């Protein structure tokens, strides 16, 4: 017990001296001293977050600098494999291609000089948001590449479209209207004058639109050369004015019309000038 008493007294004495040193005017001033002691201790934990905060903020900044992607402008002769090796891309050319698929296009073996590839963490797995925030230069490179490829792809079909149009133009109906229109197309190529109305008018007078019509009673028939077909042409006249590229059968509707119009153009200036037997 005495030992315990001696152990406690120094603390009491120390506290007493502390109070005495600060509180000369009386015990009432002891409270401000205690409050002041607490006030000095409080800033210590408050200062710790202020010191840590800049360090914490600096970490993401450093991280951002390290993860910042780089750009590579493609030059002639380069490949994705070569660029991936030069920049030590983790995952090789496949990873580089994944991050630049929209710029490169569907064929990783074909990259065009001038396009800008993104190399780094940002290019590994671009999200929709990152793609939307792509740099203007990358967007321009992608647009230029798409336009370039668009021009190359669209150039060939233009030349191939011509035959299709020609096939459509020669698809005529197998009737009087189609025969006349096809004959007019051939006549236009050969420079033979004539109109739909002039041809149709003479056909209706000569054969009533029957391609197999034949005249076995007139003077030509008596001579052994009856008039045949839509425009009633005798064989000697048909052979003399036959238009190359058409049938050699005088009963063929298109061949008959073009040969007769060729003859009428030579003798009358045009089938349009014929209003009777010719």
CSV table of C-alpha atoms in Angstrom, one decimal, residues 63-64 67-69 71 95 98-103 118-139 142:
chain,number,residue,atom,x,y,z
A,63,UNK,CA,-0.9,6.5,-63.6
A,64,UNK,CA,-2.6,8.6,-66.3
A,67,UNK,CA,-1.1,4.8,-69.4
A,68,UNK,CA,-1.4,7.6,-72.0
A,69,UNK,CA,-1.7,6.1,-75.5
A,71,UNK,CA,-0.1,7.7,-82.0
A,95,UNK,CA,-3.9,-6.5,-80.0
A,98,UNK,CA,-8.2,-4.9,-82.0
A,99,UNK,CA,-7.7,-1.3,-80.8
A,100,UNK,CA,-7.6,0.1,-84.3
A,101,UNK,CA,-10.1,-2.0,-86.2
A,102,UNK,CA,-12.3,0.9,-87.2
A,103,UNK,CA,-9.4,2.8,-88.6
A,118,UNK,CA,-3.4,4.3,-81.4
A,119,UNK,CA,-0.8,2.4,-79.5
A,120,UNK,CA,-1.1,1.8,-75.7
A,121,UNK,CA,-3.6,0.9,-73.0
A,122,UNK,CA,-6.4,2.9,-74.5
A,123,UNK,CA,-6.2,1.0,-77.7
A,124,UNK,CA,-6.5,-2.4,-76.2
A,125,UNK,CA,-10.2,-2.4,-75.6
A,126,UNK,CA,-11.9,0.8,-76.7
A,127,UNK,CA,-15.4,1.3,-75.3
A,128,UNK,CA,-18.2,3.1,-77.0
A,129,UNK,CA,-17.5,6.2,-74.9
A,130,UNK,CA,-13.8,6.1,-75.8
A,131,UNK,CA,-14.6,5.6,-79.4
A,132,UNK,CA,-16.9,8.6,-79.3
A,133,UNK,CA,-14.1,10.7,-77.7
A,134,UNK,CA,-11.5,9.7,-80.4
A,135,UNK,CA,-9.1,12.4,-81.4
A,136,UNK,CA,-10.0,14.5,-84.4
A,137,UNK,CA,-6.9,13.4,-86.2
A,138,UNK,CA,-7.8,9.7,-85.7
A,139,UNK,CA,-11.4,10.4,-86.9
A,142,UNK,CA,-10.6,6.9,-90.4
